[in-house]
mmCIF file of C-alpha atoms in Angstrom:
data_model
loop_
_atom_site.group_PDB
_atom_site.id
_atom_site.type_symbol
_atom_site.label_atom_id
_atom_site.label_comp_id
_atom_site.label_asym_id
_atom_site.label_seq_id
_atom_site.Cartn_x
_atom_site.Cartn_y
_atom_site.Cartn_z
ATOM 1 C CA UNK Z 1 -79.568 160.075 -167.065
ATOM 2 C CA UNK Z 2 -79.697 156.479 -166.183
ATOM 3 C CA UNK Z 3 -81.838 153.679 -167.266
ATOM 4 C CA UNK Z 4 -81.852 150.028 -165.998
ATOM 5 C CA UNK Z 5 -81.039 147.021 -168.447
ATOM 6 C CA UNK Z 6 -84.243 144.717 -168.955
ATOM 7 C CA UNK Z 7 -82.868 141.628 -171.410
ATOM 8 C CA UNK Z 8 -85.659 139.254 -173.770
ATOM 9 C CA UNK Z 9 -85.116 136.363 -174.252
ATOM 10 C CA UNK Z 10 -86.745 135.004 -177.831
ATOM 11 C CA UNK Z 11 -90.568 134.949 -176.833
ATOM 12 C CA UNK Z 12 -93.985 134.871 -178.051
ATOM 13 C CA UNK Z 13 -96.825 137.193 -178.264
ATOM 14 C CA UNK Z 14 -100.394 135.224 -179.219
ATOM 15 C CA UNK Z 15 -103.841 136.714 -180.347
ATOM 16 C CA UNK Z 16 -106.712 135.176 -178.846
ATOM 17 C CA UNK Z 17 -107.651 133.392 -182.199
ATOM 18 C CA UNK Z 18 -103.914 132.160 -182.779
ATOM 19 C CA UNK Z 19 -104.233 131.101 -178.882
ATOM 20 C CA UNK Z 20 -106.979 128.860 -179.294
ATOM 21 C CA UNK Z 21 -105.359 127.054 -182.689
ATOM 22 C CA UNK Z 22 -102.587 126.452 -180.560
ATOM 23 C CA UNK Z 23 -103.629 125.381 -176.931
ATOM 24 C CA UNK Z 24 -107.428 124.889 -177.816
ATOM 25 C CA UNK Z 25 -109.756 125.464 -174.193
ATOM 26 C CA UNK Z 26 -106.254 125.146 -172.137
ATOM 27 C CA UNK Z 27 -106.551 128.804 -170.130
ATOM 28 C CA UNK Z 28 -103.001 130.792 -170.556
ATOM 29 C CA UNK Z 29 -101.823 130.760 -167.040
ATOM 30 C CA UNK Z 30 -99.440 133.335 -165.362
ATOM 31 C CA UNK Z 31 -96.254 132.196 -164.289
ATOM 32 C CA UNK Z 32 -94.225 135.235 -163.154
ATOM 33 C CA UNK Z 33 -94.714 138.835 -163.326
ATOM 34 C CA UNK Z 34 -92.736 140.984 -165.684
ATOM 35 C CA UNK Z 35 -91.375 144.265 -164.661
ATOM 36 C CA UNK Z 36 -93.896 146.289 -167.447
ATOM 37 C CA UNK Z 37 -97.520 146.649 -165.159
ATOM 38 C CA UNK Z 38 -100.067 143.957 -166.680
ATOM 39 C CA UNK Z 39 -97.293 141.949 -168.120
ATOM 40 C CA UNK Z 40 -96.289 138.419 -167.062
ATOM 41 C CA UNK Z 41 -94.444 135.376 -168.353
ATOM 42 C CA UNK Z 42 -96.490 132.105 -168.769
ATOM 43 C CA UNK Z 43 -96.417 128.623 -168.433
ATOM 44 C CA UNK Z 44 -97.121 127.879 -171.773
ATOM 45 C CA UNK Z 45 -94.674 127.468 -174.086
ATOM 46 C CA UNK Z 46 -94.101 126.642 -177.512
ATOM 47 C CA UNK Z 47 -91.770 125.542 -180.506
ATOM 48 C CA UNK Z 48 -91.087 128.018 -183.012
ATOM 49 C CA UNK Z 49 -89.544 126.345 -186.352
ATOM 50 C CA UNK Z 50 -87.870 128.096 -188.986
ATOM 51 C CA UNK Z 51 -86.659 127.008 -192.593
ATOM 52 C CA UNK Z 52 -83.220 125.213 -190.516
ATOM 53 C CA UNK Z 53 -84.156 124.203 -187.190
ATOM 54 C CA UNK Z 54 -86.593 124.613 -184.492
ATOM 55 C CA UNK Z 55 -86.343 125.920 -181.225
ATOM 56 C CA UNK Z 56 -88.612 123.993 -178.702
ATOM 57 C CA UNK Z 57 -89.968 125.663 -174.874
ATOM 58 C CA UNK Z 58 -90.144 129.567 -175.943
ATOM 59 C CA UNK Z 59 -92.321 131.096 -173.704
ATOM 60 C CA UNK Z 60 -95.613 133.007 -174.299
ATOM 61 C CA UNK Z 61 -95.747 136.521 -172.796
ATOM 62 C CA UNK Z 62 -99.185 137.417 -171.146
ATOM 63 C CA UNK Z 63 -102.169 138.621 -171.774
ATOM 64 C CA UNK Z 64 -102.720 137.864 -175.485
ATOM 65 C CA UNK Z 65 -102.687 140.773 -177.672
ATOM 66 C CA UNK Z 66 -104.516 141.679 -180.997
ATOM 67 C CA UNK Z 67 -101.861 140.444 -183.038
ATOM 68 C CA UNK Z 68 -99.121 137.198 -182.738
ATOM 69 C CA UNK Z 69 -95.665 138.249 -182.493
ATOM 70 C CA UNK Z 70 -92.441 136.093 -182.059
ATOM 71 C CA UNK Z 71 -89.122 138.306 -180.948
ATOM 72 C CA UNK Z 72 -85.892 136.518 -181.639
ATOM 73 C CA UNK Z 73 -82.052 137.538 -181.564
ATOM 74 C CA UNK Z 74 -80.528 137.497 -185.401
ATOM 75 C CA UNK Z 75 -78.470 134.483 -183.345
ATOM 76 C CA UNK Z 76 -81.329 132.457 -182.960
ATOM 77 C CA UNK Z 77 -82.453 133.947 -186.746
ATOM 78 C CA UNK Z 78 -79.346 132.344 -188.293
ATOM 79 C CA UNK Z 79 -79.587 128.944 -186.144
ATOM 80 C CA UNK Z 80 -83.702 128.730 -186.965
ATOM 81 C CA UNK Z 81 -82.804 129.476 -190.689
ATOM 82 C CA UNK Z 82 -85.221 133.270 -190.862
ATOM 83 C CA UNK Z 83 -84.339 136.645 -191.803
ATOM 84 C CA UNK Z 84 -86.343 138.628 -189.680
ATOM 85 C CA UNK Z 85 -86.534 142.410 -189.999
ATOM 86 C CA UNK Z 86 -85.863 145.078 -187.014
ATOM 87 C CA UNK Z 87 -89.375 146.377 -185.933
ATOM 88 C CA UNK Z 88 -90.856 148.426 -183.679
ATOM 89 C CA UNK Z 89 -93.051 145.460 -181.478
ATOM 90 C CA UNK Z 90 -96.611 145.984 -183.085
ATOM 91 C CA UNK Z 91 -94.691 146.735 -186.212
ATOM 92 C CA UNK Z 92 -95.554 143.261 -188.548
ATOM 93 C CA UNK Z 93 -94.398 145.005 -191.771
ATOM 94 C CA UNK Z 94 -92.539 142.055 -193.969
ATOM 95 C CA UNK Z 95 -91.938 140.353 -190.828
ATOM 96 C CA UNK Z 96 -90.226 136.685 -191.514
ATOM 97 C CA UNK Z 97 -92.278 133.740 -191.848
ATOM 98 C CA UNK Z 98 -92.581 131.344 -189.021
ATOM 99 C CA UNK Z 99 -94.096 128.168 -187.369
ATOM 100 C CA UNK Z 100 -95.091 127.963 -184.117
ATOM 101 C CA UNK Z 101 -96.283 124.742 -182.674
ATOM 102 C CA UNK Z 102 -98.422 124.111 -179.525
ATOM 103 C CA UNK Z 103 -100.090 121.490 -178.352
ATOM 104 C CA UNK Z 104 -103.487 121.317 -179.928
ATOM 105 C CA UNK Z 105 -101.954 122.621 -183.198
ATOM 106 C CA UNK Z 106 -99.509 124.750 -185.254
ATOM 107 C CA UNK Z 107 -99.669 127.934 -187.441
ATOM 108 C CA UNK Z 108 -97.487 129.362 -189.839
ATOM 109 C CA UNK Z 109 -97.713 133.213 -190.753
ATOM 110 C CA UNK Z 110 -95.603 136.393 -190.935
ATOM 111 C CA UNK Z 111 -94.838 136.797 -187.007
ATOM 112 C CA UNK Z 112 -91.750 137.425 -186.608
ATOM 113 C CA UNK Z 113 -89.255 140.215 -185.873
ATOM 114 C CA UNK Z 114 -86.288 141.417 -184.233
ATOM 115 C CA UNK Z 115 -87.659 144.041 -181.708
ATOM 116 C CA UNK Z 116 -85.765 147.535 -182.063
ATOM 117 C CA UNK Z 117 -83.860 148.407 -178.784
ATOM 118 C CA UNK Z 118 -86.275 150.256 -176.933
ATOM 119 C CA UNK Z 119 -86.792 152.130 -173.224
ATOM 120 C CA UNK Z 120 -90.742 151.742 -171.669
ATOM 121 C CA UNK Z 121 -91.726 154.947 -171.254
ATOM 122 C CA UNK Z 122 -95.497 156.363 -169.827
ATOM 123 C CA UNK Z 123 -96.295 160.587 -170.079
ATOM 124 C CA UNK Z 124 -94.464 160.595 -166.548
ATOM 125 C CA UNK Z 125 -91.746 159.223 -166.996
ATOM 126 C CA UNK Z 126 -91.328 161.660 -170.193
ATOM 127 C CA UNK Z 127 -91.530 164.300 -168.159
ATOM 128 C CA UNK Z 128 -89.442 163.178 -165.009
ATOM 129 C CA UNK Z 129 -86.397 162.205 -167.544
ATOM 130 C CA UNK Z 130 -86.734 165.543 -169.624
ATOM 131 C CA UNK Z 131 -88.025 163.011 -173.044
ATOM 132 C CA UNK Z 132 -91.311 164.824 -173.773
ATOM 133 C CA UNK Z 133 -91.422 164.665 -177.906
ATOM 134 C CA UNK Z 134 -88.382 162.312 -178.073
ATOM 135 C CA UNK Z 135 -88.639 159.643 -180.549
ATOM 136 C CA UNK Z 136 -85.182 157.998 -180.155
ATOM 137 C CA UNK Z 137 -81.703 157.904 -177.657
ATOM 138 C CA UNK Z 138 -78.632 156.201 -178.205
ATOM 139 C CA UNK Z 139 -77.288 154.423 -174.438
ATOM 140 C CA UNK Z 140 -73.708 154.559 -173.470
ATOM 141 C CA UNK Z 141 -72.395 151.418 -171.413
ATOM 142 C CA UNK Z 142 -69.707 151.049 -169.415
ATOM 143 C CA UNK Z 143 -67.017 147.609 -168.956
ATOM 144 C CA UNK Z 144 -64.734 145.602 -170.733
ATOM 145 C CA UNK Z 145 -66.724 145.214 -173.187
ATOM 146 C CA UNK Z 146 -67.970 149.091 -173.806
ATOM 147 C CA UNK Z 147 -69.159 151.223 -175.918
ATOM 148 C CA UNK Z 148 -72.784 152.954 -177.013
ATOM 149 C CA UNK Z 149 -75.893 151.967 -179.089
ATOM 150 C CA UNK Z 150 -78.401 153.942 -181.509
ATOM 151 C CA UNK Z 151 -81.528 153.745 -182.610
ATOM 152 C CA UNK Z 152 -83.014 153.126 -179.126
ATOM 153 C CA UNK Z 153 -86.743 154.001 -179.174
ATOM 154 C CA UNK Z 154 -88.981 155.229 -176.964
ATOM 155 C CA UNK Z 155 -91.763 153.028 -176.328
ATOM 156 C CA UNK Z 156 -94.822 154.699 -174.539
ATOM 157 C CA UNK Z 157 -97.336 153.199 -172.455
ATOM 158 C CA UNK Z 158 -100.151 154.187 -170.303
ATOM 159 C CA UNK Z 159 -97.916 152.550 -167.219
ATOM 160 C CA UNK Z 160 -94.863 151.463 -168.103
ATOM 161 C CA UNK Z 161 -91.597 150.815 -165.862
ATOM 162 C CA UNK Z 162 -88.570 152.824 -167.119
ATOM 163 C CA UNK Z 163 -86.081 150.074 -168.332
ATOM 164 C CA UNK Z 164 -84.206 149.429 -171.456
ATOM 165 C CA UNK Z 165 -84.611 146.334 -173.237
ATOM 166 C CA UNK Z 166 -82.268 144.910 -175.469
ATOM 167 C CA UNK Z 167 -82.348 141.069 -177.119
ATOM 168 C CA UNK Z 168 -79.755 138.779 -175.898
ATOM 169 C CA UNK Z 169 -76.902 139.479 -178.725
ATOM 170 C CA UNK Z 170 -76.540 143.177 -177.734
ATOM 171 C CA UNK Z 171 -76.911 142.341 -173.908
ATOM 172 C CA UNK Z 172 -74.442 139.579 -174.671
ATOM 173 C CA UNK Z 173 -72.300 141.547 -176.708
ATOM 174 C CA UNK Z 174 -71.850 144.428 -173.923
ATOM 175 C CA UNK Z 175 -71.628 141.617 -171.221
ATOM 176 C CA UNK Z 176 -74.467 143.026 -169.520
ATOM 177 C CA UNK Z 177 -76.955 141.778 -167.002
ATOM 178 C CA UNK Z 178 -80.400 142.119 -165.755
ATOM 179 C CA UNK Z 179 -80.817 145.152 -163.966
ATOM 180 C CA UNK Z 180 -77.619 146.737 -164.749
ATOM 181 C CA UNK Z 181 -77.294 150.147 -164.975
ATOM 182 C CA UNK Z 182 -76.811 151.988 -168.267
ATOM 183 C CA UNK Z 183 -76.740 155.795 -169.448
ATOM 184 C CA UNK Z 184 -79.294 157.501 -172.155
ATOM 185 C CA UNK Z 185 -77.588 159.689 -174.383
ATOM 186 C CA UNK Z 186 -79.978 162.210 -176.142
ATOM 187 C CA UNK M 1 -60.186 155.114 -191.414
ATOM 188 C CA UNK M 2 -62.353 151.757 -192.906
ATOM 189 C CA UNK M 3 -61.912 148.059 -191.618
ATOM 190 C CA UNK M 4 -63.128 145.027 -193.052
ATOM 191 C CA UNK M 5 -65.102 142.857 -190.689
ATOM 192 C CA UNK M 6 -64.378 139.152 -189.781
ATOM 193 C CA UNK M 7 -66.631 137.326 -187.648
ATOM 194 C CA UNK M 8 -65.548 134.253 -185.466
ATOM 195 C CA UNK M 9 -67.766 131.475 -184.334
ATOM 196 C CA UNK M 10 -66.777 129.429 -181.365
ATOM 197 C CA UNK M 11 -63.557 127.545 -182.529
ATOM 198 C CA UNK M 12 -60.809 126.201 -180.444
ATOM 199 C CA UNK M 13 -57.017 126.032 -181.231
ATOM 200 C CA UNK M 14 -54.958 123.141 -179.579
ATOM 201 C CA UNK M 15 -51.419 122.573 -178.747
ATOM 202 C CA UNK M 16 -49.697 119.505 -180.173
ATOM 203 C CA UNK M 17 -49.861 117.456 -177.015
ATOM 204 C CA UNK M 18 -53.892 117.733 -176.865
ATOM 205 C CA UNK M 19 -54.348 117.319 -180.465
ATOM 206 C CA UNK M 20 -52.437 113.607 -180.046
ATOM 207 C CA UNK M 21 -55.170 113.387 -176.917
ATOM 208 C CA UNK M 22 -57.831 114.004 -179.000
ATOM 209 C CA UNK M 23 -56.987 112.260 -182.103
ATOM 210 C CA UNK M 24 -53.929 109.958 -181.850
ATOM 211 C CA UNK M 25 -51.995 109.786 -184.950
ATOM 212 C CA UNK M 26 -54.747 111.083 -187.748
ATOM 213 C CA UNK M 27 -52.942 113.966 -189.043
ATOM 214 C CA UNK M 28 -54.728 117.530 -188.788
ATOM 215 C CA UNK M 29 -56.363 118.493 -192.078
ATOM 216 C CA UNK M 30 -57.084 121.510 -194.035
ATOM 217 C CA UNK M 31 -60.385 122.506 -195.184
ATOM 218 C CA UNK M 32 -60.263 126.511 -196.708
ATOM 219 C CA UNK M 33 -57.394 129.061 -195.589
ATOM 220 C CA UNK M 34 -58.389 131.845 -193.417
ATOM 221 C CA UNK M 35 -58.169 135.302 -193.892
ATOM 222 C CA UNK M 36 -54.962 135.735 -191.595
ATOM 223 C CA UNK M 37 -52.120 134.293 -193.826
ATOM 224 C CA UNK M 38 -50.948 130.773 -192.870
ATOM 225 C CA UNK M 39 -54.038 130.093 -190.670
ATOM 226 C CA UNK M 40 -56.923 127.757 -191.873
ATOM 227 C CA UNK M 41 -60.119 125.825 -190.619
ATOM 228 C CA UNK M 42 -59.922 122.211 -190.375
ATOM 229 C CA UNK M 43 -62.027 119.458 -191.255
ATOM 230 C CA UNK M 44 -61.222 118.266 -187.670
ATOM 231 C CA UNK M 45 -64.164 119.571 -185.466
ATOM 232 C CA UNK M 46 -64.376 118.581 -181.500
ATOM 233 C CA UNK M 47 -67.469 118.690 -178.824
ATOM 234 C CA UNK M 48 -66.782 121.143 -175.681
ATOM 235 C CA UNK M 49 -68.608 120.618 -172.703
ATOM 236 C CA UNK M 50 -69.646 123.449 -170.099
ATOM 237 C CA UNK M 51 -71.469 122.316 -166.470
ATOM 238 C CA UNK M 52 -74.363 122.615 -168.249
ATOM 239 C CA UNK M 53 -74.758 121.500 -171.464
ATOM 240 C CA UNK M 54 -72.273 120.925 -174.562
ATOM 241 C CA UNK M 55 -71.725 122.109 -178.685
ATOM 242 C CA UNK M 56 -70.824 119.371 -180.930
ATOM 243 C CA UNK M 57 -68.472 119.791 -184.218
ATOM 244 C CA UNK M 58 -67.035 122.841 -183.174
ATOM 245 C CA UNK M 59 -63.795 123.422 -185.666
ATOM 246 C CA UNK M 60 -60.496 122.959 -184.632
ATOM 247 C CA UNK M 61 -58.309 126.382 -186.395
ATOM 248 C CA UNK M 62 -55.011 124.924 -187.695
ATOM 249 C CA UNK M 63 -51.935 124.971 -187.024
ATOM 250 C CA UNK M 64 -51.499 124.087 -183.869
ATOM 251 C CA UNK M 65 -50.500 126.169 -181.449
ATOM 252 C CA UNK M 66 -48.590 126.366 -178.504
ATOM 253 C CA UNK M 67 -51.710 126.301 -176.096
ATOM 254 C CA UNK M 68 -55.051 125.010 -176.253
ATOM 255 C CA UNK M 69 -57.758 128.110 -176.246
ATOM 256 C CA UNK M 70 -61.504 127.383 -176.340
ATOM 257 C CA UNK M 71 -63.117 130.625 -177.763
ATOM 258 C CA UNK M 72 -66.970 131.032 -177.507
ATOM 259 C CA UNK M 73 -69.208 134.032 -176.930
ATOM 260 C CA UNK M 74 -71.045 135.124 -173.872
ATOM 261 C CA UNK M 75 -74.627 133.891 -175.485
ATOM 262 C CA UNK M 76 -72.395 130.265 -175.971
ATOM 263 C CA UNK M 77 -70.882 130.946 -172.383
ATOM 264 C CA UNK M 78 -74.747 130.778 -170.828
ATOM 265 C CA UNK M 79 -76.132 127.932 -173.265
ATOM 266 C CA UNK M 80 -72.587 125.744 -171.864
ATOM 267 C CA UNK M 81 -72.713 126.747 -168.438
ATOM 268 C CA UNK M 82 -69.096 128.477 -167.918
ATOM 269 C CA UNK M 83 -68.065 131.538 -167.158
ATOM 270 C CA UNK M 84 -64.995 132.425 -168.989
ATOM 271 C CA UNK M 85 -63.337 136.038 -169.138
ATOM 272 C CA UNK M 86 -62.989 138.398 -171.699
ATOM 273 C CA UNK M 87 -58.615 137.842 -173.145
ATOM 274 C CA UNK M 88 -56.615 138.589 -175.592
ATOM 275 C CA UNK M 89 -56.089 135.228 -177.507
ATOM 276 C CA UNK M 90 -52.931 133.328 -175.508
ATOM 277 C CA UNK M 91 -53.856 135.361 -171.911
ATOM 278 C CA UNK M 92 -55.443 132.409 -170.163
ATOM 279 C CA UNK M 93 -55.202 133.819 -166.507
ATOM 280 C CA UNK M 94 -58.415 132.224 -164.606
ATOM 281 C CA UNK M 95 -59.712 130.879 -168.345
ATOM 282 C CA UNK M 96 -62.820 128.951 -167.482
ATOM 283 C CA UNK M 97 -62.678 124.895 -167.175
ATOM 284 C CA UNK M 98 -63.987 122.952 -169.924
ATOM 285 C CA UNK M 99 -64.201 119.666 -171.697
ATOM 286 C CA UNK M 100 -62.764 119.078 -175.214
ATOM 287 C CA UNK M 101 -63.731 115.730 -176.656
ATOM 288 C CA UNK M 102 -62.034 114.183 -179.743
ATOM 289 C CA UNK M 103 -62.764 110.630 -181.282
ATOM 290 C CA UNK M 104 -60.325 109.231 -179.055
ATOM 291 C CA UNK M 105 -59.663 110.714 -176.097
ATOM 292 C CA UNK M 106 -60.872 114.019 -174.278
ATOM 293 C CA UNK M 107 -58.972 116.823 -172.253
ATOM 294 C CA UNK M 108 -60.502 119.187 -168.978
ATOM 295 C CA UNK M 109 -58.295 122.155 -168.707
ATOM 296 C CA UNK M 110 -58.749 126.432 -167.538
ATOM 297 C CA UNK M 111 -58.453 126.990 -171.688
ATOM 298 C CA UNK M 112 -62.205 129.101 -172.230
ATOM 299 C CA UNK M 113 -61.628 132.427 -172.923
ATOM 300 C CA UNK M 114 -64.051 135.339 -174.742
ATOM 301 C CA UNK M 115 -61.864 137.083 -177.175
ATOM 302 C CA UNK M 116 -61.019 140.755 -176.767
ATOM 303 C CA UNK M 117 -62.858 142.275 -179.817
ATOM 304 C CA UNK M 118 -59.207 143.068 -182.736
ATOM 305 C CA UNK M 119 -57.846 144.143 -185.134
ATOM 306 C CA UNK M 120 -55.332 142.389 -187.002
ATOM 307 C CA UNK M 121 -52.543 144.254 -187.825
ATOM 308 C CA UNK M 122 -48.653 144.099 -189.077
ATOM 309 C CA UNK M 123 -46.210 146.457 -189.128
ATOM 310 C CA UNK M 124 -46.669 147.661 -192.479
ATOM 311 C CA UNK M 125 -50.702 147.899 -191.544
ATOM 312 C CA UNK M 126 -50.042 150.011 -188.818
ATOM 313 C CA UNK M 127 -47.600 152.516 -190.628
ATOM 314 C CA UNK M 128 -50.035 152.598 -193.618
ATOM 315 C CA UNK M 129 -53.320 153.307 -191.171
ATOM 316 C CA UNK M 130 -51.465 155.466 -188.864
ATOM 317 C CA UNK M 131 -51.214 153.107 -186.391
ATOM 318 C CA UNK M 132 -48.010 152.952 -184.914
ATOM 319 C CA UNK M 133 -47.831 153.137 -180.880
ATOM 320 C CA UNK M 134 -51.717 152.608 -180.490
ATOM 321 C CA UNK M 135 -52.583 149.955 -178.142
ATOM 322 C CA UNK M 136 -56.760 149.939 -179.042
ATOM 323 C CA UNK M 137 -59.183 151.856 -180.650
ATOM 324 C CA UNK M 138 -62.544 152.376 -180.850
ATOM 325 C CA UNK M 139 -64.956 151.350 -183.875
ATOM 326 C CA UNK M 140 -67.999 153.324 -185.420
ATOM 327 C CA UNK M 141 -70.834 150.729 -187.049
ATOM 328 C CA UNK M 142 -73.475 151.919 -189.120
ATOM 329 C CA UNK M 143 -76.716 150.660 -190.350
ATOM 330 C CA UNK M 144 -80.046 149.871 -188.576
ATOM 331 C CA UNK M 145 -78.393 149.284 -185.361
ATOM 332 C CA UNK M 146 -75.699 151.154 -185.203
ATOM 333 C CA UNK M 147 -73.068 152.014 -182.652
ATOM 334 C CA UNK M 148 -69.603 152.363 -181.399
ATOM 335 C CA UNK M 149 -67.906 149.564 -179.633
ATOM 336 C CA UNK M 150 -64.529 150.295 -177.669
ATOM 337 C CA UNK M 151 -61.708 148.556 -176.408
ATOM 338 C CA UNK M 152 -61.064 147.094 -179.802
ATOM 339 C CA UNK M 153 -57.277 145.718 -179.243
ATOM 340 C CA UNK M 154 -54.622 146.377 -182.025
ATOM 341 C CA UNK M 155 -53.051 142.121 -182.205
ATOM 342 C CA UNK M 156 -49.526 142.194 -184.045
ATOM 343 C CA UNK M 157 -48.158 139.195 -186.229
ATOM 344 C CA UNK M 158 -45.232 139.254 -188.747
ATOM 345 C CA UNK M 159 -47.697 139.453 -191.778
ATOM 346 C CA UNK M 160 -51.195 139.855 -190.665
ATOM 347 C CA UNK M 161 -54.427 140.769 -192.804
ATOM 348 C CA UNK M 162 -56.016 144.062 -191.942
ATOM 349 C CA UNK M 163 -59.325 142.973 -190.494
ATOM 350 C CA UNK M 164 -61.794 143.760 -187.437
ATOM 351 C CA UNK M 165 -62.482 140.367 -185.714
ATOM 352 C CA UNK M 166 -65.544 139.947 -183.703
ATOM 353 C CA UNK M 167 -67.735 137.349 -182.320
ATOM 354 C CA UNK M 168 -70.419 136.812 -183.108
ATOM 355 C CA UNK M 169 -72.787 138.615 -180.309
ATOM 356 C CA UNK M 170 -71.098 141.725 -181.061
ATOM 357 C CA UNK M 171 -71.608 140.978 -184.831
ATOM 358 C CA UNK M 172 -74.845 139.982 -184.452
ATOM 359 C CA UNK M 173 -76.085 142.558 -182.151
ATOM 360 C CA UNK M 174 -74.894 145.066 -184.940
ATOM 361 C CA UNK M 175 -76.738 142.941 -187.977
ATOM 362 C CA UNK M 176 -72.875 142.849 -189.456
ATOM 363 C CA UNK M 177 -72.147 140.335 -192.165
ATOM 364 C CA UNK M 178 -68.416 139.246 -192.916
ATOM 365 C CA UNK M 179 -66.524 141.764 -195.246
ATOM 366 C CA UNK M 180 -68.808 144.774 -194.027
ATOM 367 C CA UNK M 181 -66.649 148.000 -193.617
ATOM 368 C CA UNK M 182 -66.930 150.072 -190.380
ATOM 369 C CA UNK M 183 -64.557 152.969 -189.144
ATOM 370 C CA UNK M 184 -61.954 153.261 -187.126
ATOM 371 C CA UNK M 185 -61.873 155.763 -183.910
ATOM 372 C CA UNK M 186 -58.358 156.051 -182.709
#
């Protein structure tokens, strides 16, 4: 069974209140649609700042949610100075401190993670892949650089387009690329 | 069959002609001994340059050798802008161009490599691990993001430490910290 390679980059999810601290009446403003229905990268960016260093131009993921999020690599965790956990996105359970800084303002709160690999998944899809009461895969990739990963969740949706996302270290790591194909192991 | 891990940030090694390049007559200089016996870091460090952008105080690994070898990961491949391929350390076929600047001079030479994922290994390490004849193995990693990587190559000195050496995207992708044990798969 194959699945198609979706790679984050270290982004930013905002709640409406966080939003407004940050960018004040400024509307968030679509840039590009992301392959998830409803989901799109933005214009707006920000600076995330750890206990090290900063990172500046991260990009807010559209539309704001109910909670504020920032997903980083454990490569960008070392370089920004953080120890992040692994978490489920939606997951904020001793997630890391962290500063973000926008341009009407900044917060600091317990945002941020390193997302679990994870496939998007909706009831269809479940079905059409034979994953119906599946929590978790492992994913077996090919090339020079080969091998397989656990601990790949299944992330449902109402919608979602079936893809595989993994942070930039693991993509990195496997020398893979956007769109590449990979294979679910159950 | 357990392995220590060893995790190697972007470092480059330099032949004796280069070095002089780079730094004229100041002598290279010892900082801390490395695992592998007679290698060390050195307080020397040099800026490479990619098409895109560049890393300051990267360290210079002593002695020097008979070749100059940049080694970098993929996620420092895309920050630099080069695309180097994935070698055994001293392979350089179609290495990828870059800049190494010293304090007083600076080289542009095909010497950018990613390093094959190894093992260090002797012949003593490879009787006493069973060893003998195998050209690369595969390694099991536990923890939160677990896995198996493959084409881990088997590298030969005279007297070598037994250790796993990865960069770091592999490392980091697998949350592991230097000294962590993982398991051999012949």
């Amino acid at each position: 069974m194959k699945v198609n390679v979706g790679i984050s980059n270290r982004h930013v999810h905002l709640c409406e209140e966080d939003y407004k601290i940050l960018f004040g009446d400024i509307p968030l403003t679509k840039r590009n649609d992301l392959t998830q229905p409803g989901m799109y990268a933005c214009n707006e960016t920000v600076t995330i700042k750890g206990n090290k260093r900063e990172y500046e131009g991260v990009r807010i993921l559209g539309p704001n949610r109910t909670y504020t999020q920032v997903e980083i690599s454990k490569t960008d965790a070392y370089y920004l100075g953080v120890d992040p956990p692994v978490r489920n996105s939606g997951d904020l359970l001793d997630a890391a401190l962290i500063t973000i800084i926008g341009p009407k303002g900044e917060i600091t709160k317990k945002a941020c993670i390193i997302a679990t690999r994870h496939i998007h998944v909706d009831e269809n899809e479940r079905i059409k892949h034979n994953l119906v009461g599946v929590e978790k895969v492992s994913v077996k990739i090919d090339g020079e650089k080969s091998g397989i990963i656990n601990n790949v969740y299944l992330k449902d949706s109402d919608k979602a387009y079936f893809e595989l996302h993994l942070d930039t270290d693991d993509a990195n790591g496997f020398l893979l690329k956007q769109g590449d194909e990979v294979e679910i192991i159950v």
